[in-house]
XYZ file of C-alpha atoms in Angstrom:
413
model
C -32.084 97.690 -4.588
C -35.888 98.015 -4.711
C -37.970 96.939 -1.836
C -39.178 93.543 -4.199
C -35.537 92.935 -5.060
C -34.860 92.704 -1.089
C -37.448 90.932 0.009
C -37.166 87.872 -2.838
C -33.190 88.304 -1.772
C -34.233 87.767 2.068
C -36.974 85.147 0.646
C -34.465 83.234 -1.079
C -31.921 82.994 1.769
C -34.620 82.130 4.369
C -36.314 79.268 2.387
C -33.792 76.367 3.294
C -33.644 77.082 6.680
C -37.259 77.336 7.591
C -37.965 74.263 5.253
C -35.045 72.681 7.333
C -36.692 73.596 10.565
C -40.321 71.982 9.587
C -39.042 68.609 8.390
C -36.259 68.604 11.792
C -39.414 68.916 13.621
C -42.431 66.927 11.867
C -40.418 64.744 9.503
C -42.886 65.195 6.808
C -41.140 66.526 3.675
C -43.699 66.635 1.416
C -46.521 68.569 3.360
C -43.700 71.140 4.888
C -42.049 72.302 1.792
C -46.398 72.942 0.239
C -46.505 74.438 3.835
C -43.175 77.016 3.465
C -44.210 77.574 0.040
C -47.520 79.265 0.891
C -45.316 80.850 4.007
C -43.411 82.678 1.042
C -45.997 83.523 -0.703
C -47.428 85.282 2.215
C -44.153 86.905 2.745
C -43.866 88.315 -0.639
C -47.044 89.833 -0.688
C -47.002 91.356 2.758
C -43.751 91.953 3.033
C -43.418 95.009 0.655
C -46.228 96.778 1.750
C -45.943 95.968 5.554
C -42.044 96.258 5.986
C -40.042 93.055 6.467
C -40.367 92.144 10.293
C -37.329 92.421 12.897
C -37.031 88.424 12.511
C -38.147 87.498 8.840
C -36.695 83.556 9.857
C -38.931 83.486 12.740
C -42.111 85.376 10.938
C -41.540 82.418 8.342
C -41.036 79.661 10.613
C -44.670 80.551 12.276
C -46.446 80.772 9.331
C -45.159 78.254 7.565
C -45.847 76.078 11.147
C -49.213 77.460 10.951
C -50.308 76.121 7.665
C -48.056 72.964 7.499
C -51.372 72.267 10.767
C -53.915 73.556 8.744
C -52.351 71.175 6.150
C -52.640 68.371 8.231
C -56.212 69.149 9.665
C -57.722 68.902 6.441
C -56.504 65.342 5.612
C -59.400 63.742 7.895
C -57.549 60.176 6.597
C -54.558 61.533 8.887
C -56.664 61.871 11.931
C -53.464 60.478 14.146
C -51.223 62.798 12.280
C -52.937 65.684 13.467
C -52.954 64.041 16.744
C -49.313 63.512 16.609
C -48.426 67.517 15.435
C -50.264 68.962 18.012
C -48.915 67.420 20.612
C -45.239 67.916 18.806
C -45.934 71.749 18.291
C -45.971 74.415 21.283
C -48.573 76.345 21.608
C -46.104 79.434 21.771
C -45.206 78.284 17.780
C -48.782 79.117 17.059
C -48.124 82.647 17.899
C -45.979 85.593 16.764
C -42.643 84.978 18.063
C -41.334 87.884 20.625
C -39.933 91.327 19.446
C -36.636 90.766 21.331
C -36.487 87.490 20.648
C -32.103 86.968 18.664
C -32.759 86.562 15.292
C -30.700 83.471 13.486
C -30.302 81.592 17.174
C -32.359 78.532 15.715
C -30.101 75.864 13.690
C -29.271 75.865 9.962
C -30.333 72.795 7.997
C -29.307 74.205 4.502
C -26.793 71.886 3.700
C -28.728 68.405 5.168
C -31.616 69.629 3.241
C -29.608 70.214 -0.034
C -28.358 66.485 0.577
C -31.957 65.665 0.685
C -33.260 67.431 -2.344
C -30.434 65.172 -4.049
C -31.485 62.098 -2.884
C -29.984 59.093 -4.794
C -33.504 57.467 -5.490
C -34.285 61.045 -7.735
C -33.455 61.859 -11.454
C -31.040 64.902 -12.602
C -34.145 66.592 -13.673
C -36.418 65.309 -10.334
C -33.106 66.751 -8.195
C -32.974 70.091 -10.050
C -35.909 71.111 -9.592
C -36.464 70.121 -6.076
C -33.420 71.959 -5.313
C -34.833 75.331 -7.364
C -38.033 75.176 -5.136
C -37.020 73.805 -1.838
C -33.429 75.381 -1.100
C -33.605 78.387 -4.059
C -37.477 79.109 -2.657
C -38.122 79.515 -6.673
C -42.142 79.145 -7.310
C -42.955 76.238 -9.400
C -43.777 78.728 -12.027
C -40.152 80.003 -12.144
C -38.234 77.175 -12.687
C -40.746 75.954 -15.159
C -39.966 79.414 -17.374
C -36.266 78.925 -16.605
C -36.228 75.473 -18.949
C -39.051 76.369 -20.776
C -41.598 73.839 -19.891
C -45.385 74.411 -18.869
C -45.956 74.550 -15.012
C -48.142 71.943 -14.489
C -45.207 69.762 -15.836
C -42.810 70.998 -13.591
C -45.316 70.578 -10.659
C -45.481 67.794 -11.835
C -41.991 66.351 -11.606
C -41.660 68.397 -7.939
C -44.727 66.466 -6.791
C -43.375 63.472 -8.216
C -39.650 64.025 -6.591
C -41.658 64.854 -3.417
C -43.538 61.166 -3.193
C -40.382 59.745 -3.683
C -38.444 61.070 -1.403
C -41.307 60.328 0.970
C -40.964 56.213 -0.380
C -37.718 56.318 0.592
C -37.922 57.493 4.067
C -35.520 60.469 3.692
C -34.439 62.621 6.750
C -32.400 65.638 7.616
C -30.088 63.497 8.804
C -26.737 63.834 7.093
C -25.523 60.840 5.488
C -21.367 59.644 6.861
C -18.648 58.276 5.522
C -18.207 57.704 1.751
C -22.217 58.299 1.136
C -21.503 61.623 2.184
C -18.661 62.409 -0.448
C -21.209 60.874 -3.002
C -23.900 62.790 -1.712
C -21.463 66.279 -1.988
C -20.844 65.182 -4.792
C -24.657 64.857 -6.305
C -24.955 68.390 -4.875
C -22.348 70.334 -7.003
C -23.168 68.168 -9.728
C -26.759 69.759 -9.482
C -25.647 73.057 -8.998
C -22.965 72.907 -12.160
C -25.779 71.492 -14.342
C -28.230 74.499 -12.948
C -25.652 76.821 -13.630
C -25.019 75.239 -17.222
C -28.145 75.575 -18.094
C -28.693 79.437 -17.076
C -25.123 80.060 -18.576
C -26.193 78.527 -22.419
C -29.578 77.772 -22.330
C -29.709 74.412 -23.737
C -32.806 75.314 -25.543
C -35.223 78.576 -26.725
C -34.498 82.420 -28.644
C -32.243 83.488 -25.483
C -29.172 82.161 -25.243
C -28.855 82.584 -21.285
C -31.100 82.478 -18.362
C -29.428 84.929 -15.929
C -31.780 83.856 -12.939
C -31.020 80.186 -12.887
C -26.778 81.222 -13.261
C -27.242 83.434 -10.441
C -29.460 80.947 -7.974
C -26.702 78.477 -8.654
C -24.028 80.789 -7.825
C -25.519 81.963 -4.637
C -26.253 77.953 -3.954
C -22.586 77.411 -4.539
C -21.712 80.225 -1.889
C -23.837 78.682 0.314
C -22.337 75.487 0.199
C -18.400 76.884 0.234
C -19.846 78.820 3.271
C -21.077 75.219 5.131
C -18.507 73.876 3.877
C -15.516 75.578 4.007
C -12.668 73.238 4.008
C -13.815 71.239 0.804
C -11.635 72.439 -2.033
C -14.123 71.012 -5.299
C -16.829 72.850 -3.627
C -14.435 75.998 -3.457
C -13.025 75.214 -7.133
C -17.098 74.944 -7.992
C -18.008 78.567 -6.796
C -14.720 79.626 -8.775
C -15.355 78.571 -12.136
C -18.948 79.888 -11.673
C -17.895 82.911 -11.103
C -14.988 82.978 -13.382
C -17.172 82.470 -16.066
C -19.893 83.848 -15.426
C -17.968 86.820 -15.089
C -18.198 87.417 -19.418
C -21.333 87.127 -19.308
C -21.463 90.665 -20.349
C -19.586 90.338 -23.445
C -21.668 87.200 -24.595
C -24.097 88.886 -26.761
C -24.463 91.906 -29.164
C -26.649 94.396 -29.653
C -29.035 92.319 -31.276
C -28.728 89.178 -28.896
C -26.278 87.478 -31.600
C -23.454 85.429 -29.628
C -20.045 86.742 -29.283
C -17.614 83.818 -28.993
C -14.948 84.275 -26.100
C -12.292 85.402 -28.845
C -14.364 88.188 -29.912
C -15.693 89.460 -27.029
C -14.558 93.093 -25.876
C -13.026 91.973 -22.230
C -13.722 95.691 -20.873
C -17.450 94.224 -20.308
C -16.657 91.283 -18.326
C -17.141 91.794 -14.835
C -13.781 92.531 -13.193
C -14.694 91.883 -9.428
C -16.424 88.409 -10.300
C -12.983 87.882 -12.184
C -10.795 88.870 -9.095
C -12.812 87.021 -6.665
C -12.991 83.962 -9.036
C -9.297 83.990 -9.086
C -8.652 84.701 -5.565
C -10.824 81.580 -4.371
C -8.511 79.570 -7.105
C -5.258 80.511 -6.112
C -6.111 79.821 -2.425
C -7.660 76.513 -3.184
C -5.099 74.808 -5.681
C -2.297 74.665 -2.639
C -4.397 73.008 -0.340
C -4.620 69.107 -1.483
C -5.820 67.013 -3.613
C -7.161 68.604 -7.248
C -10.398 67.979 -9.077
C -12.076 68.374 -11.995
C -14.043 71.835 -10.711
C -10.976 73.394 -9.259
C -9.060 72.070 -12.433
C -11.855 73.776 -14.601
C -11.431 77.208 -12.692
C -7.794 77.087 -13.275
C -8.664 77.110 -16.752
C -11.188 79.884 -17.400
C -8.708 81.990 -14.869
C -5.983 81.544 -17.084
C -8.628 83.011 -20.173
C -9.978 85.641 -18.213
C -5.772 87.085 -16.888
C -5.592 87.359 -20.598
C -5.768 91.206 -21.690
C -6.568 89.782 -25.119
C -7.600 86.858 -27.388
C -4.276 86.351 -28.460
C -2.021 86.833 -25.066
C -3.967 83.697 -23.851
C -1.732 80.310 -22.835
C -2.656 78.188 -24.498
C 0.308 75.685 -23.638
C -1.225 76.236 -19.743
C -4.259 75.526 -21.166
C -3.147 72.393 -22.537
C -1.394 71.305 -19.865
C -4.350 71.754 -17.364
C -6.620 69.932 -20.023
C -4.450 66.985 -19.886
C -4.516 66.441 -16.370
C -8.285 66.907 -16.446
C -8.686 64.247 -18.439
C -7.151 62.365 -16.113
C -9.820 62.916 -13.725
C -12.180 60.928 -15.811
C -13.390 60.029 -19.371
C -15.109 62.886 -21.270
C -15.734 63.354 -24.344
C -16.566 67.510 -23.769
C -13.289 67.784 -22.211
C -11.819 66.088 -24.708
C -13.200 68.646 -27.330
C -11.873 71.307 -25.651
C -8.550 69.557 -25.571
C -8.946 69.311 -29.198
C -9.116 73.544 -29.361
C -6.685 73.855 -27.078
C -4.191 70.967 -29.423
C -5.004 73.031 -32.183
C -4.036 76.902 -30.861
C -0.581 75.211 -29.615
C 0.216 73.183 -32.181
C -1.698 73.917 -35.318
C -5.394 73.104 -36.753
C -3.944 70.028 -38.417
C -3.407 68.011 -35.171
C -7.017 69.621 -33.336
C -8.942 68.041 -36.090
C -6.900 64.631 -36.134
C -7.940 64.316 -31.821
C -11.689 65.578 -33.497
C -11.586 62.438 -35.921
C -10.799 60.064 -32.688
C -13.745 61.881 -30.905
C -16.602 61.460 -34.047
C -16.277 57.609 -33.018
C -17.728 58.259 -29.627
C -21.249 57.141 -29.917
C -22.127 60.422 -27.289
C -20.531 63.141 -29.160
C -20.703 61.596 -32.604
C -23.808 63.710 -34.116
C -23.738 66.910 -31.355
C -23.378 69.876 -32.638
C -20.603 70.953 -31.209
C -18.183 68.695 -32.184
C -19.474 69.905 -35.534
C -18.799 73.436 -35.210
C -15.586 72.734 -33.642
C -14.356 70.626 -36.910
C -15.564 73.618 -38.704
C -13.495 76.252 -36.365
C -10.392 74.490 -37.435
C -11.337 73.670 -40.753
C -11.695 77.612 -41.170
C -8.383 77.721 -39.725
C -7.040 76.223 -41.898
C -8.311 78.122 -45.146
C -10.735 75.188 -46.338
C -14.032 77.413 -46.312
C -16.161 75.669 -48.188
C -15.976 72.733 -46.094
C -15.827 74.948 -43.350
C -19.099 76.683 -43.947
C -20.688 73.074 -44.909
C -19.969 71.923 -41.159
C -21.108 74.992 -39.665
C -24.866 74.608 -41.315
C -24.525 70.838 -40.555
C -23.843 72.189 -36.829
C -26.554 74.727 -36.977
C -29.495 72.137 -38.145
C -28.131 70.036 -35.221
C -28.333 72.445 -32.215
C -32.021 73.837 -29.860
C -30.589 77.099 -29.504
C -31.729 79.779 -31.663
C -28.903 81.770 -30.959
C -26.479 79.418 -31.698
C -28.137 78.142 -34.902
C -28.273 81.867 -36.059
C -24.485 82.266 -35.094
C -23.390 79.145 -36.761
C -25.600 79.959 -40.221
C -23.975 83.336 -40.059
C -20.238 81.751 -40.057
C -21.135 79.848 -42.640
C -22.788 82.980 -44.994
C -19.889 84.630 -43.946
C -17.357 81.544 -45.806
C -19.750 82.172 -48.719
């Protein structure tokens, strides 16, 4: 690992806790996450030229205390602020913190702070990217490349997230009872959706954004690690890495997409695999099943499979079922449709795809399109086949996808 690579790893792991220990402290979300921002930018350009110091959390803490005052000293509206932070910060937290002082003593606010950045009062999108920046420590000029949107619009939206969270009087202070579990359950949501997104870019020429998949994975292991005993969180981290696991085999030479039949299974990555299935079959025993550990089950079951056509697909059916259960979707559904189809014949997939076109939410997406057009090839009828795959092709944002879909349908003649 180059020196860079390190220090962005060490960056990315101390950014939630130091932005944790400024708001335990001050309260003041908004000015301490601008204030550990410029702490980390400070780190990243020191860092590799000065070595990383003996306590990298405490280096961070001081500088990030430092210009979270400087911050406040040049509001002169705040005049009772400043008042109020100087008699609130030490003058020993002004200074370098001692050699010999133990490094990771101070307390870890990751997880309060990632029930913060998903805040009820904030949007998917507002929650995302507040998460990115303030427990990922991603610059606002990552994320924005990462959904392919110009900065000042995602600095916008953080700023934005930022005020309201600041409207709303949000603390550190972990929410209890059944606001927690809807809180923890906000949190993976925003993780799945971040790792979604890096998995099959939703729009763009590249089909995947490896460095938003692999934030949300290491947010997912940071979460199973706080939270050990919670099996959805466990069942989260599983399919992540279950799947993410073929990333590999996803593309071609060329950057064309290689659907999961076709892919050459050497490529995947076997010790994501055997983790992802390990963390599975420990967490299915333990209680009650959701729709996360009920997805992993699932893409284990496809990656155990030494080939396309060893997979179960009556397992996969069956586990398809019962996550349907969980909930009405009409993606799951889909996929129950494929899974209908492999067991008992392209006839009865596209009968559960008619049902589905009469969802207002899946009606026109491009998926369900190329899915009818899957079986529909299937089935020998190639002409109307390759006339659902264009249809499906004009409908999706992905280049990749739109070139893979025209090519079925050249293909069908």
């Amino acid at each position: 690992m180059s020196g860079s690579a390190e220090v962005e790893g060490l960056l990315r792991t101390y950014a939630p806790q130091v932005l944790g220990a400024l708001v335990r402290r001050y309260g003041t979300f908004d000015l301490c996450e601008d204030a550990v921002q410029e702490a980390l930018i400070a780190a990243a350009q020191q860092w590799p030229a000065d070595g990383v110091p003996d306590n990298p959390r405490g280096w961070l803490v001081t500088v990030a205390t430092r210009r979270f005052v400087d911050l406040v000293r040049s509001e002169a509206a705040r005049r009772r602020r400043e008042d109020a932070v100087a008699l609130a910060t030490p003058d020993s937290e002004l200074l370098a913190r001692p050699a010999d002082e133990e490094p990771g003593g101070d307390r870890d606010d990751s997880l309060s702070l990632l029930f913060l950045c998903c805040h009820p009062e904030l949007s998917p999108p507002s929650r995302i990217a507040l998460t990115l920046r303030a427990v990922g420590g991603l610059t606002t000029a990552q994320i924005a490349a990462a959904f392919l949107v110009p900065e000042t619009t995602m600095a916008q939206r953080i700023s934005r997230a930022k005020q309201t969270i600041r409207a709303a009087g949000g603390s550190l202070a972990l929410p209890a009872g059944e606001d927690r579990t809807a809180r923890l359950a906000e949190v993976r949501h925003v993780l799945y959706l971040i790792f979604n997104e890096g998995y099959t870019a939703s729009a763009g020429e590249e089909l995947t954004a490896p460095e938003l998949s692999t934030e949300a994975i290491r947010l997912a292991r940071l979460l199973h690690r706080l939270l050990p005993e919670d099996t959805e969180t466990a069942g989260l981290l599983a399919l992540m890495l279950l799947t993410d696991a073929r990333r590999p085999a996803r593309t071609g030479p060329h950057g064309e997409l290689v659907p999961l039949a076709e892919q050459d299974r050497g490529r995947w990555d076997g010790r994501r695999v055997a983790e992802g299935v390990d963390l599975i079959s420990r967490t299915l025993p333990r209680g009650l099943v959701g729709p996360y550990q009920l997805q992993a089950a699932i893409a284990a079951v496809h990656d155990e499979a030494e080939t396309a056509g060893a997979t179960d697909w009556p397992q996969i059916l069956a586990l398809y079922e019962l996550l349907e259960r969980t909930g009405p979707n009409p993606m799951v559904t889909l996929n129950r449709a494929v899974a209908v189809a492999m067991v008992e014949g392209p006839t009865a997939g596209l009968a559960l795809l008619d049902e589905l076109a009469r969802d207002k939410r899946l009606a026109r997406h491009h998926r369900l399109l190329a899915t009818r057009a899957h079986l529909l090839e299937l089935l020998g009828e190639k002409e109307t086949a390759a006339e659902a795959y264009r249809a499906a092709a004009r409908r999706t944002t992905s280049a990749p996808e739109r070139r893979h879909l025209t090519e079925r349908a050249r293909r069908l003649g």
